[in-house]
């Protein structure tokens, strides 16, 4: 079986490469459509707000002509805001939440749009926001904190994209588009130095290889020390009552490590074959490496009846005591070197390591002036290793820790046939196929469930999934100014999850052995649809109304406590029917742009965790998830861009989100109540302003200020009841001052992020509070500065 799986992986990788080479060798007399490219001139002296061309509906359209709620950000605006990874985009996008997850979830990205998404990395569960890089679907949350390397633009599509981008875009989709190789020899390099020994290097080069054949290479390296001190508890309190001793190898000041470190490197290379407007094919390969300390987190709650309150270290520190010198892992267990050593089954790895690579071929072939075919072939794989400390204390008597090793590969093929019939009808027909496999190894030491019983197990779970889809969209223009859009997408999906539950010596687990070798399966299908009408009242005003559906894929319970929960714990897809109205305007000779939308989401079959599994035939502690809720979500979003005078630019957004549950399954218990808010935060806003002052032959000087507000956000209700707890609202401000020389090939910038040094907690881990009495939370970055020097060639 292992031999077959390996062969299949190799075959898919080879198919992606062979498809790319075959397409490069073909030279039919076809023509490709115009390349989508950003066109904003936010800092070039143009006195109007320029357009960004997007491809949200599989064709080149101005963002102001697209009847969807889209936040489109081009490379110039990303640079002016100093945004270098995807999680920062959420600050400016209405009703969008992107959060780099904590140590328990490794290097993963939690994402939601309009209150619908997913934050659990486990491969059994599907994302609720579709992530795409150059039209290639990224199927997991793990590794989703993309560096914005050599990007042309980002498109954030709000609302379900069920007929366009398919399953798992129930909340919306985020699409990143890299800069394509072009017919010029050029390059750029950026150097950054800043707080906590921050060192960034970014570079790109574009070159002409031959007539119609172009290449582009880009790379990034980022390193920055962490900002939460991990201290040796036994060193800080040498006479503690818990009898915890100091590590012999602890450093000066009792410092073990600094959490929140950044240590990331990536490279991308692209080869484009574009001999004429008949053929446009790009082959892209990329590689990513990350090796850093875990997320910056601190213990924020310690129940004195369960743990010592002295474990509460402070706002930017946390306690640990581990890796006692000279200890070896127990028999049958081999943890790779950097993940620590074990004493009496006790360890606490504190690093995250990620390696990943991918290759894709994206080509458009023009059959005639009115018809073309697009093919997108991709293969990707990664491996992530990370450690967790779920009780977040140095006390081995309430141990809750683990080591995780997640391997993943993914193959996809998409075909689109785009056509035009006269001046009235445009259409797209297509098909999509994907096949993926994850293997999730975990070593869990969870004494807190049954103190004194050494509750430990090894898992090594293979998870297979595939998806097939056929889709079509038609655009009809019956009269001037009016466009009617209709779309359908049929999806069929399969998933199977095999549970491996062993003791550390390789024998079936004492506690979970009934699960060992059990395979749970899910199969389902779904038809999504969309209807839309938009009317352009004038060159300045477009109004639209749309209704459509989307879904997040079904699956099986990922963390069952017995075979009944695994075999009977499958669940169907979450679904939504979304109603939206909006207006897009360009006023005062395109000096003021205002886009306003309002929506209602009829949200059904929400996948929620259960408190009791008796209905599944299980009396064990319940770890199942089921379709257990439904409700309505309502909201309003406003985005504004303004250029009142040449050189002065404003951009901003404000969003309001509310809603109510109308049904919750009693098996959920008191974790969710009908009186609870179904979504938070209610309010988000952002605002940015910059002014470019011309200095004649000395170039220009551009100061910029950005601020973003996030309202109070639900942190959930603790197991056992009590009121909902909230993360407090916060406002973050950033400032930047940029000088450019007159030819604009050299710039120097000084930036300050979190200008007012706001302390805030965007996420917490409270799953084990009932057992350990502890909750730990992420800490937002403190104020930091940086100097950037950029040179174009």
PDB file of N, CA and C in Angstrom, residues 282-322:
ATOM      1  N   UNK A 282       2.317  29.627 -18.530  1.00  0.00           N
ATOM      2  CA  UNK A 282       3.305  29.914 -17.488  1.00  0.00           C
ATOM      3  C   UNK A 282       3.460  28.702 -16.585  1.00  0.00           C
ATOM      4  N   UNK A 283       4.691  28.274 -16.398  1.00  0.00           N
ATOM      5  CA  UNK A 283       5.037  27.208 -15.454  1.00  0.00           C
ATOM      6  C   UNK A 283       5.699  27.858 -14.247  1.00  0.00           C
ATOM      7  N   UNK A 284       5.219  27.530 -13.055  1.00  0.00           N
ATOM      8  CA  UNK A 284       5.727  28.139 -11.828  1.00  0.00           C
ATOM      9  C   UNK A 284       6.107  27.067 -10.832  1.00  0.00           C
ATOM     10  N   UNK A 285       7.236  27.253 -10.187  1.00  0.00           N
ATOM     11  CA  UNK A 285       7.646  26.384  -9.094  1.00  0.00           C
ATOM     12  C   UNK A 285       8.034  27.221  -7.884  1.00  0.00           C
ATOM     13  N   UNK A 286       7.772  26.720  -6.684  1.00  0.00           N
ATOM     14  CA  UNK A 286       8.117  27.472  -5.477  1.00  0.00           C
ATOM     15  C   UNK A 286       8.540  26.528  -4.371  1.00  0.00           C
ATOM     16  N   UNK A 287       9.307  27.077  -3.430  1.00  0.00           N
ATOM     17  CA  UNK A 287       9.782  26.315  -2.277  1.00  0.00           C
ATOM     18  C   UNK A 287       9.757  27.235  -1.060  1.00  0.00           C
ATOM     19  N   UNK A 288       9.293  26.701   0.066  1.00  0.00           N
ATOM     20  CA  UNK A 288       9.183  27.475   1.303  1.00  0.00           C
ATOM     21  C   UNK A 288       9.801  26.704   2.452  1.00  0.00           C
ATOM     22  N   UNK A 289      10.541  27.406   3.305  1.00  0.00           N
ATOM     23  CA  UNK A 289      11.131  26.806   4.501  1.00  0.00           C
ATOM     24  C   UNK A 289      10.916  27.751   5.672  1.00  0.00           C
ATOM     25  N   UNK A 290      10.438  27.192   6.781  1.00  0.00           N
ATOM     26  CA  UNK A 290      10.222  27.977   7.996  1.00  0.00           C
ATOM     27  C   UNK A 290      10.655  27.141   9.189  1.00  0.00           C
ATOM     28  N   UNK A 291      11.407  27.750  10.096  1.00  0.00           N
ATOM     29  CA  UNK A 291      11.863  27.058  11.306  1.00  0.00           C
ATOM     30  C   UNK A 291      11.981  28.108  12.405  1.00  0.00           C
ATOM     31  N   UNK A 292      11.027  28.111  13.301  1.00  0.00           N
ATOM     32  CA  UNK A 292      10.924  29.203  14.279  1.00  0.00           C
ATOM     33  C   UNK A 292      10.383  28.676  15.598  1.00  0.00           C
ATOM     34  N   UNK A 293      10.455  29.513  16.630  1.00  0.00           N
ATOM     35  CA  UNK A 293       9.776  29.189  17.877  1.00  0.00           C
ATOM     36  C   UNK A 293       8.267  29.303  17.666  1.00  0.00           C
ATOM     37  N   UNK A 294       7.517  28.697  18.575  1.00  0.00           N
ATOM     38  CA  UNK A 294       6.064  28.737  18.476  1.00  0.00           C
ATOM     39  C   UNK A 294       5.528  30.160  18.605  1.00  0.00           C
ATOM     40  N   UNK A 295       4.233  30.282  18.379  1.00  0.00           N
ATOM     41  CA  UNK A 295       3.581  31.585  18.430  1.00  0.00           C
ATOM     42  C   UNK A 295       3.788  32.243  19.795  1.00  0.00           C
ATOM     43  N   UNK A 296       3.716  33.582  19.793  1.00  0.00           N
ATOM     44  CA  UNK A 296       3.898  34.358  21.020  1.00  0.00           C
ATOM     45  C   UNK A 296       2.634  34.250  21.869  1.00  0.00           C
ATOM     46  N   UNK A 297       2.711  33.426  22.912  1.00  0.00           N
ATOM     47  CA  UNK A 297       1.537  33.171  23.751  1.00  0.00           C
ATOM     48  C   UNK A 297       1.939  33.201  25.216  1.00  0.00           C
ATOM     49  N   UNK A 298       0.979  33.577  26.053  1.00  0.00           N
ATOM     50  CA  UNK A 298       1.208  33.643  27.494  1.00  0.00           C
ATOM     51  C   UNK A 298       0.018  33.026  28.214  1.00  0.00           C
ATOM     52  N   UNK A 299       0.264  32.558  29.428  1.00  0.00           N
ATOM     53  CA  UNK A 299      -0.807  32.040  30.266  1.00  0.00           C
ATOM     54  C   UNK A 299      -1.638  33.212  30.779  1.00  0.00           C
ATOM     55  N   UNK A 300      -2.939  33.205  30.478  1.00  0.00           N
ATOM     56  CA  UNK A 300      -3.797  34.323  30.879  1.00  0.00           C
ATOM     57  C   UNK A 300      -4.794  33.955  31.966  1.00  0.00           C
ATOM     58  N   UNK A 301      -5.018  32.657  32.214  1.00  0.00           N
ATOM     59  CA  UNK A 301      -5.913  32.213  33.285  1.00  0.00           C
ATOM     60  C   UNK A 301      -5.293  31.021  33.987  1.00  0.00           C
ATOM     61  N   UNK A 302      -5.257  31.051  35.327  1.00  0.00           N
ATOM     62  CA  UNK A 302      -4.760  29.925  36.126  1.00  0.00           C
ATOM     63  C   UNK A 302      -5.695  29.753  37.319  1.00  0.00           C
ATOM     64  N   UNK A 303      -6.496  28.701  37.308  1.00  0.00           N
ATOM     65  CA  UNK A 303      -7.421  28.402  38.402  1.00  0.00           C
ATOM     66  C   UNK A 303      -6.611  27.949  39.619  1.00  0.00           C
ATOM     67  N   UNK A 304      -6.619  28.734  40.700  1.00  0.00           N
ATOM     68  CA  UNK A 304      -5.758  28.395  41.853  1.00  0.00           C
ATOM     69  C   UNK A 304      -6.124  27.081  42.514  1.00  0.00           C
ATOM     70  N   UNK A 305      -7.329  26.537  42.254  1.00  0.00           N
ATOM     71  CA  UNK A 305      -7.695  25.246  42.825  1.00  0.00           C
ATOM     72  C   UNK A 305      -7.064  24.087  42.063  1.00  0.00           C
ATOM     73  N   UNK A 306      -6.509  24.362  40.871  1.00  0.00           N
ATOM     74  CA  UNK A 306      -5.914  23.313  40.045  1.00  0.00           C
ATOM     75  C   UNK A 306      -4.416  23.514  39.834  1.00  0.00           C
ATOM     76  N   UNK A 307      -3.979  24.782  39.686  1.00  0.00           N
ATOM     77  CA  UNK A 307      -2.573  25.055  39.389  1.00  0.00           C
ATOM     78  C   UNK A 307      -2.089  26.223  40.242  1.00  0.00           C
ATOM     79  N   UNK A 308      -0.791  26.343  40.301  1.00  0.00           N
ATOM     80  CA  UNK A 308      -0.196  27.430  41.067  1.00  0.00           C
ATOM     81  C   UNK A 308      -0.361  28.761  40.342  1.00  0.00           C
ATOM     82  N   UNK A 309      -0.852  29.802  41.017  1.00  0.00           N
ATOM     83  CA  UNK A 309      -0.962  31.110  40.361  1.00  0.00           C
ATOM     84  C   UNK A 309       0.385  31.723  40.019  1.00  0.00           C
ATOM     85  N   UNK A 310       1.471  31.172  40.555  1.00  0.00           N
ATOM     86  CA  UNK A 310       2.794  31.706  40.201  1.00  0.00           C
ATOM     87  C   UNK A 310       3.163  31.394  38.754  1.00  0.00           C
ATOM     88  N   UNK A 311       2.392  30.525  38.070  1.00  0.00           N
ATOM     89  CA  UNK A 311       2.647  30.253  36.657  1.00  0.00           C
ATOM     90  C   UNK A 311       2.258  31.434  35.778  1.00  0.00           C
ATOM     91  N   UNK A 312       1.467  32.359  36.329  1.00  0.00           N
ATOM     92  CA  UNK A 312       1.122  33.570  35.579  1.00  0.00           C
ATOM     93  C   UNK A 312       2.331  34.491  35.572  1.00  0.00           C
ATOM     94  N   UNK A 313       2.979  34.562  34.431  1.00  0.00           N
ATOM     95  CA  UNK A 313       4.281  35.214  34.353  1.00  0.00           C
ATOM     96  C   UNK A 313       4.177  36.710  34.096  1.00  0.00           C
ATOM     97  N   UNK A 314       3.315  37.113  33.177  1.00  0.00           N
ATOM     98  CA  UNK A 314       3.222  38.525  32.829  1.00  0.00           C
ATOM     99  C   UNK A 314       2.742  38.702  31.410  1.00  0.00           C
ATOM    100  N   UNK A 315       2.785  39.957  30.945  1.00  0.00           N
ATOM    101  CA  UNK A 315       2.222  40.285  29.636  1.00  0.00           C
ATOM    102  C   UNK A 315       3.079  39.795  28.482  1.00  0.00           C
ATOM    103  N   UNK A 316       4.380  39.700  28.679  1.00  0.00           N
ATOM    104  CA  UNK A 316       5.259  39.271  27.598  1.00  0.00           C
ATOM    105  C   UNK A 316       6.244  38.199  28.061  1.00  0.00           C
ATOM    106  N   UNK A 317       5.758  37.288  28.924  1.00  0.00           N
ATOM    107  CA  UNK A 317       6.614  36.181  29.330  1.00  0.00           C
ATOM    108  C   UNK A 317       5.752  34.987  29.699  1.00  0.00           C
ATOM    109  N   UNK A 318       6.365  33.817  29.674  1.00  0.00           N
ATOM    110  CA  UNK A 318       5.694  32.585  30.061  1.00  0.00           C
ATOM    111  C   UNK A 318       6.727  31.652  30.654  1.00  0.00           C
ATOM    112  N   UNK A 319       6.263  30.705  31.487  1.00  0.00           N
ATOM    113  CA  UNK A 319       7.171  29.794  32.166  1.00  0.00           C
ATOM    114  C   UNK A 319       7.223  28.440  31.473  1.00  0.00           C
ATOM    115  N   UNK A 320       8.367  27.779  31.603  1.00  0.00           N
ATOM    116  CA  UNK A 320       8.531  26.417  31.106  1.00  0.00           C
ATOM    117  C   UNK A 320       9.660  25.765  31.880  1.00  0.00           C
ATOM    118  N   UNK A 321       9.706  24.455  31.795  1.00  0.00           N
ATOM    119  CA  UNK A 321      10.831  23.725  32.351  1.00  0.00           C
ATOM    120  C   UNK A 321      10.880  22.384  31.646  1.00  0.00           C
ATOM    121  N   UNK A 322      11.855  22.185  30.779  1.00  0.00           N
ATOM    122  CA  UNK A 322      11.850  20.984  29.968  1.00  0.00           C
ATOM    123  C   UNK A 322      13.256  20.701  29.436  1.00  0.00           C
TER     124      UNK A 322
END
